[in-house]
Short mmCIF file of C-alpha atoms in Angstrom, two decimals:
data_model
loop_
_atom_site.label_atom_id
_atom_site.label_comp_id
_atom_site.label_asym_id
_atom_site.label_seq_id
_atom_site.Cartn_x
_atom_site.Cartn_y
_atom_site.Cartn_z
CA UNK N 1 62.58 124.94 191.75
CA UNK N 2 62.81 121.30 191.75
CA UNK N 3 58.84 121.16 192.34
CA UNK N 4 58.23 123.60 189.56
CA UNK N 5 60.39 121.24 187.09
CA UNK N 6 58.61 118.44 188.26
CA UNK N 7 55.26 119.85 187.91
CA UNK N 8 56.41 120.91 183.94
CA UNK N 9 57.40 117.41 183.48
CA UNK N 10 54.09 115.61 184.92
CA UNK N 11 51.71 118.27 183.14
CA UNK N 12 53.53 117.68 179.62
CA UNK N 13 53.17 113.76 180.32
CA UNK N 14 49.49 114.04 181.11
CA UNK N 15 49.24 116.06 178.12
CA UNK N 16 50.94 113.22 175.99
CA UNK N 17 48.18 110.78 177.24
CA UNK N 18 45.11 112.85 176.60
CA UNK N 19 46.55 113.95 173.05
CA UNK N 20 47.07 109.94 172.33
CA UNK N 21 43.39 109.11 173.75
CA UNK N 22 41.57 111.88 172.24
CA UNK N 23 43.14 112.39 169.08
CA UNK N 24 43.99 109.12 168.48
CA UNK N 25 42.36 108.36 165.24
CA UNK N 26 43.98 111.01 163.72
CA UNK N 27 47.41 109.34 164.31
CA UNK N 28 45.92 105.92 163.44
CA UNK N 29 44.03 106.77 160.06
CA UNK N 30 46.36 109.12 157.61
CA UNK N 31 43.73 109.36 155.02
CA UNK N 32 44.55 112.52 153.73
CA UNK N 33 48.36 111.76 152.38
CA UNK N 34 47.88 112.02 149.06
CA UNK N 35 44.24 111.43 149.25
CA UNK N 36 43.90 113.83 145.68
CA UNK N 37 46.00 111.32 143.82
CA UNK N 38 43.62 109.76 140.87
CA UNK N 39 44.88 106.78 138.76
CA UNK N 40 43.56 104.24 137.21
CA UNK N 41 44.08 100.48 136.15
CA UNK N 42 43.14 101.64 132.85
CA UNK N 43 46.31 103.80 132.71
CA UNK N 44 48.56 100.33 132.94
CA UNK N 45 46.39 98.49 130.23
CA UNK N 46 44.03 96.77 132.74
CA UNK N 47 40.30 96.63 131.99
CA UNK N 48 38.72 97.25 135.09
CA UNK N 49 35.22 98.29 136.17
CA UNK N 50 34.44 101.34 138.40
CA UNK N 51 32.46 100.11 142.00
CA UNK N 52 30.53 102.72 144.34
CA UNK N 53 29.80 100.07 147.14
CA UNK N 54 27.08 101.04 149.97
CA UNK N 55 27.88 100.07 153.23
CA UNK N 56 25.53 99.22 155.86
CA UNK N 57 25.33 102.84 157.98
CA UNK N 58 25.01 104.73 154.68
CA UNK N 59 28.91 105.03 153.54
CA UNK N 60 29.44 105.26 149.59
CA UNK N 61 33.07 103.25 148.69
CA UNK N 62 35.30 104.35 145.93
CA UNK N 63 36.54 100.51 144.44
CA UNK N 64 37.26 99.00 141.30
CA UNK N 65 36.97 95.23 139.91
CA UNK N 66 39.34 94.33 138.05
CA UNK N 67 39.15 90.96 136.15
CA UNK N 68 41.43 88.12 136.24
CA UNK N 69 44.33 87.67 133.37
CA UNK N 70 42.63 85.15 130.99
CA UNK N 71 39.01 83.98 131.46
CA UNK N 72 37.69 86.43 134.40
CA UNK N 73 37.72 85.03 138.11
CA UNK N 74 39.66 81.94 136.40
CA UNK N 75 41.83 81.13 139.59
CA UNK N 76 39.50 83.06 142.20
CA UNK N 77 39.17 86.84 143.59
CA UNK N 78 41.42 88.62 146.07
CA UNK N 79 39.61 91.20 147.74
CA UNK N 80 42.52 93.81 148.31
CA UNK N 81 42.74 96.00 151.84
CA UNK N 82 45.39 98.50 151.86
CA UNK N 83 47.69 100.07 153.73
CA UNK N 84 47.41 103.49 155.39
CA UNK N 85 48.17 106.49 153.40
CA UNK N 86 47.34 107.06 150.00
CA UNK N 87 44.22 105.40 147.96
CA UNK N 88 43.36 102.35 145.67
CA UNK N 89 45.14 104.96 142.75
CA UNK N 90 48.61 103.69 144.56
CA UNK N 91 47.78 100.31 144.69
CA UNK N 92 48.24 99.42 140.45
CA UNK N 93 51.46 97.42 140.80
CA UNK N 94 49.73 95.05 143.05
CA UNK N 95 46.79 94.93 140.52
CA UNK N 96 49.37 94.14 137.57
CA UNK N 97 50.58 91.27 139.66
CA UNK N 98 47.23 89.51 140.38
CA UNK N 99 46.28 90.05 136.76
CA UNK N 100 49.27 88.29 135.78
CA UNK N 101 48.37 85.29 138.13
CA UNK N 102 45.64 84.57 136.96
CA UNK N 103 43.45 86.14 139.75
CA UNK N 104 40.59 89.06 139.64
CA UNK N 105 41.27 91.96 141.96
CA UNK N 106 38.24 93.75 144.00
CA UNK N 107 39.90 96.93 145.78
CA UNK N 108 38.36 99.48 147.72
CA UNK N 109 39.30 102.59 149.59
CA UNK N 110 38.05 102.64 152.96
CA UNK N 111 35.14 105.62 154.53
CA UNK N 112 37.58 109.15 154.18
CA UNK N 113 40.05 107.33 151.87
CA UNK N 114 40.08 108.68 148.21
CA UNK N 115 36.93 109.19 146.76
CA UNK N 116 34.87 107.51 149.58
CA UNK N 117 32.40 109.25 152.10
CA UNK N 118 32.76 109.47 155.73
CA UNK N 119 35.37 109.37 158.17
CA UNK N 120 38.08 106.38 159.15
CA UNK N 121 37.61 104.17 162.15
CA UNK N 122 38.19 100.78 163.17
CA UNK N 123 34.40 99.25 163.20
CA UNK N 124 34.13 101.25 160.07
CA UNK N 125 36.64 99.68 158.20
CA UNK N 126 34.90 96.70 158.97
CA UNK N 127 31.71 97.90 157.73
CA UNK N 128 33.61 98.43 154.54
CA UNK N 129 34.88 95.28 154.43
CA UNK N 130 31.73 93.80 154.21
CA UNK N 131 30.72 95.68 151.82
CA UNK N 132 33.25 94.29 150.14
CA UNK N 133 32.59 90.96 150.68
CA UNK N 134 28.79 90.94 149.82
CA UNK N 135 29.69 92.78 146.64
CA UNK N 136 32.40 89.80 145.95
CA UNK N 137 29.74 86.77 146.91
CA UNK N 138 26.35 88.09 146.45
CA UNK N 139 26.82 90.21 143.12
CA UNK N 140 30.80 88.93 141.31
CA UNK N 141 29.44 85.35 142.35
CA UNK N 142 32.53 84.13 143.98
CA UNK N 143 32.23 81.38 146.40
CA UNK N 144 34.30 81.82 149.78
CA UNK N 145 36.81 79.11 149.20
CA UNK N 146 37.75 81.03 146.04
CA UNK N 147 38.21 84.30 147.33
CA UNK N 148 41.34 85.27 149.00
CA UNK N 149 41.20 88.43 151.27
CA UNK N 150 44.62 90.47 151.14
CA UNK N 151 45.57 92.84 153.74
CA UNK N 152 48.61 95.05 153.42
CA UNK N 153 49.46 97.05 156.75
CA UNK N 154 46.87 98.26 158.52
CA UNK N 155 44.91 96.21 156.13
CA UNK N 156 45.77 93.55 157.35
CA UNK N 157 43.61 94.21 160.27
CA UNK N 158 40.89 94.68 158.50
CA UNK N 159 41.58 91.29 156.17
CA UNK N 160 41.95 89.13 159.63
CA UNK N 161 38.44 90.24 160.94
CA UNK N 162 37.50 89.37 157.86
CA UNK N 163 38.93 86.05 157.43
CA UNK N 164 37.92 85.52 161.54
CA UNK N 165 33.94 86.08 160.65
CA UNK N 166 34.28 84.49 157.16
CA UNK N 167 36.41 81.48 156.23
CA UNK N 168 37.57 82.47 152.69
CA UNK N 169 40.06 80.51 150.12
CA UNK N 170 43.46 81.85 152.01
CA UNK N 171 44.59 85.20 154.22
CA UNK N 172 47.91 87.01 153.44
CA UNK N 173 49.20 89.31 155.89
CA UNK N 174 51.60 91.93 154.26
CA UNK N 175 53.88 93.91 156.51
CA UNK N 176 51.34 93.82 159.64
CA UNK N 177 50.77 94.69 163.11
CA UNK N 178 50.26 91.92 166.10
CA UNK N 179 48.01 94.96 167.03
CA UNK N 180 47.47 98.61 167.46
CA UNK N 181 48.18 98.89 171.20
CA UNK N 182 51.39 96.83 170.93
CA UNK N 183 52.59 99.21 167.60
CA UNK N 184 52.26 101.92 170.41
CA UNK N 185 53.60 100.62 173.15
CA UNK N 186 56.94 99.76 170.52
CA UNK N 187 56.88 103.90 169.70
CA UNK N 188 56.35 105.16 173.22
CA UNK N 189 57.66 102.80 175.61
CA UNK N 190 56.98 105.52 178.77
CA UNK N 191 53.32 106.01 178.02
CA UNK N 192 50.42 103.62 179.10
CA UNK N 193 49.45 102.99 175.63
CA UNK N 194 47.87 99.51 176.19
CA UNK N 195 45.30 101.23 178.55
CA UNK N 196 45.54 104.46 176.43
CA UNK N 197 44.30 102.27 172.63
CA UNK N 198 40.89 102.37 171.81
CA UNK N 199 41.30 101.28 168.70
CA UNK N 200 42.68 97.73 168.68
CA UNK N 201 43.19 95.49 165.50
CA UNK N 202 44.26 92.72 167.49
CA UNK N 203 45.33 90.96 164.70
CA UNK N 204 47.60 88.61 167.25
CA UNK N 205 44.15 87.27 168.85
CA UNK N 206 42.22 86.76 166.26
CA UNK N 207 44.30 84.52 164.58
CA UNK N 208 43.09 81.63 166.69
CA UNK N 209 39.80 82.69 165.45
CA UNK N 210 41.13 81.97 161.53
CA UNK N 211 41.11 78.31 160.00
CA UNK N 212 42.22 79.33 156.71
CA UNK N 213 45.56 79.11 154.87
CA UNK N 214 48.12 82.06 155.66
CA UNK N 215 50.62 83.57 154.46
CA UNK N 216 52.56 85.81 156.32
CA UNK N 217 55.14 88.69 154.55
CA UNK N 218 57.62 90.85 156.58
CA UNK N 219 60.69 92.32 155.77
CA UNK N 220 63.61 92.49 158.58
CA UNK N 221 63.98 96.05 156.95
CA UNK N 222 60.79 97.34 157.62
CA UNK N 223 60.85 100.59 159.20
CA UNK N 224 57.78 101.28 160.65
CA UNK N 225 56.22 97.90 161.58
CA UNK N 226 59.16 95.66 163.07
CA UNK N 227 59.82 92.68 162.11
CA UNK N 228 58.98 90.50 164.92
CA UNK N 229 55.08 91.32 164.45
CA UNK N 230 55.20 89.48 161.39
CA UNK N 231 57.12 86.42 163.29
CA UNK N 232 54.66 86.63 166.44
CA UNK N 233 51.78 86.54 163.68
CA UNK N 234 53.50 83.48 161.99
CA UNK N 235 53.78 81.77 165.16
CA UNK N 236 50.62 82.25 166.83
CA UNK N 237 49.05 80.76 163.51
CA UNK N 238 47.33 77.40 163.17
CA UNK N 239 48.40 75.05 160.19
CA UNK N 240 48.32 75.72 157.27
CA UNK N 241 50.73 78.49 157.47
CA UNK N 242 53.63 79.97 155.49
CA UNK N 243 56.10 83.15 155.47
CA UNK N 244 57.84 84.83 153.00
CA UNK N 245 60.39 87.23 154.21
CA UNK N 246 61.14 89.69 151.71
CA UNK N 247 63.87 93.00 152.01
CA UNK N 248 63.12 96.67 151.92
CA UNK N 249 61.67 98.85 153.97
CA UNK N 250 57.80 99.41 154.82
CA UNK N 251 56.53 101.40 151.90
CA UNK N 252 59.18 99.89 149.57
CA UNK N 253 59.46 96.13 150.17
CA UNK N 254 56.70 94.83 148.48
CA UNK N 255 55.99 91.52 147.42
CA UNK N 256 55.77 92.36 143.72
CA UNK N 257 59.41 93.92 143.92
CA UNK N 258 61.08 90.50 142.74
CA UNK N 259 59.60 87.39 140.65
CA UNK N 260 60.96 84.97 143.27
CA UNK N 261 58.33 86.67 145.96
CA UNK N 262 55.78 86.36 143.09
CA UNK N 263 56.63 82.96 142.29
CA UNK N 264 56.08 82.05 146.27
CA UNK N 265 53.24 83.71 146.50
CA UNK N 266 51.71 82.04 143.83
CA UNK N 267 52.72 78.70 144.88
CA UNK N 268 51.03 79.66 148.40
CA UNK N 269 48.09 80.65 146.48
CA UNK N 270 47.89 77.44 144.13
CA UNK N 271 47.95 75.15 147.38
CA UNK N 272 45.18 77.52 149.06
CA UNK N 273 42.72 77.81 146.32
CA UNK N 274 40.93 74.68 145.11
#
């Protein structure tokens, strides 16, 4: 009887494991979460122009540009990665905040987010990101030490590569993982996740990689990426760094959701950008 437990018990663990191996962009990527939402930056009195960015395997990317508050690209460019669920549709409050700074906005959604083509993964998300960056350099015009690259969540993953392989203007870092495997190994401390993740973000490593100005933003609230990522990110970084803890949870503490955030951010941003 004991055997026949036992046997239960082992077969349901191996079962964990091959469901977190196999499947395991499907619990990385949510793409689908309100993936039918449309907005626009139109619809909060921002002028904006529509992108459909080709990436380099043949992806088509939903985006918009979105020019700066007084004389467009005045201050410099943030190139906007965002979080996990939803699209560039949820992403207007951030959009109203750069636009009152000063700064243009280019956001995209990645492959199988919103409107664009294909399917999530990690080297495509970087793909994207390129795209996003030759769009911002080669055709906006935007020198690198202007732009600032802006990763929120799992974005910020894809902003860090980013900032690793290019050295832009500044890197913020809002509400983000050290990495996937450790995120995993924090939700199921039993299972082998570290040799189970094959999709990585090591966002912790590559930050001796970046030689940019960063900003890090955590909340001590957030409920779904704890706060000591964002301190382990801080401290791993090389001068010149910064952090601005805010309060809320994950999808509610935002760095919009009180002027004295904005106000630091922009300071952080005045000293980054020439």
């Amino acid at each position: 009887m004991l055997w026949s437990a036992l046997q239960i018990v082992l077969l349901v663990y191996l079962g964990l494991m091959a469901l977190i191996y196999f499947k395991q962009a499907s619990l990385v990527f949510l793409p689908e979460i309100d993936r039918g939402f449309q907005a626009s930056p139109a619809e909060i009195g921002l002028p904006f122009t529509p992108l459909k960015l080709a990436t380099s395997d043949g992806e088509t990317l939903d985006g918009w540009f979105v020019p700066a508050g007084t004389k467009p690209g005045a201050r410099g460019l943030v190139v906007f990665f965002h979080g996990n669920a939803g699209n560039i549709a949820h992403r207007l409050d951030y959009l109203r905040m750069f636009h009152d700074l000063g700064l243009a906005t280019l956001i995209i959604d990645y492959r199988g987010y919103g409107l664009s083509s294909g399917n999530p993964s990690e080297e495509g998300t970087y793909l994207d990101a390129e795209a996003a960056w030759r769009h911002a350099t080669q055709e906006l015009g935007f020198p690198a030490e202007r732009i600032v690259l802006f990763g929120e969540s799992l974005g910020g993953g894809v902003a860090a590569r980013m900032a690793a392989k290019n050295r832009p203007g500044a890197l913020v870092l809002a509400s983000t993982f050290t990495s996937v495997p450790d995120m995993g190994a924090d939700l199921y401390p039993l299972l082998p996740i570290r040799w189970l993740a094959h999709i990585r973000y090591d966002n912790l490593e590559r930050l001796s990689q970046i030689n940019c100005p960063l900003l890090v933003i955590h909340s001590r609230s957030d409920d779904i990426i704890p706060y000591n990522h964002g301190r382990r990110l801080f401290d791993a970084a090389r001068q010149p760094k910064q952090f601005l803890e805010i309060e809320g949870g994950h999808n509610d503490g935002v760095v919009f959701g009180r002027e004295a955030w904005i106000r630091q951010l922009d300071g952080f941003l005045r000293q980054a950008l020439p």
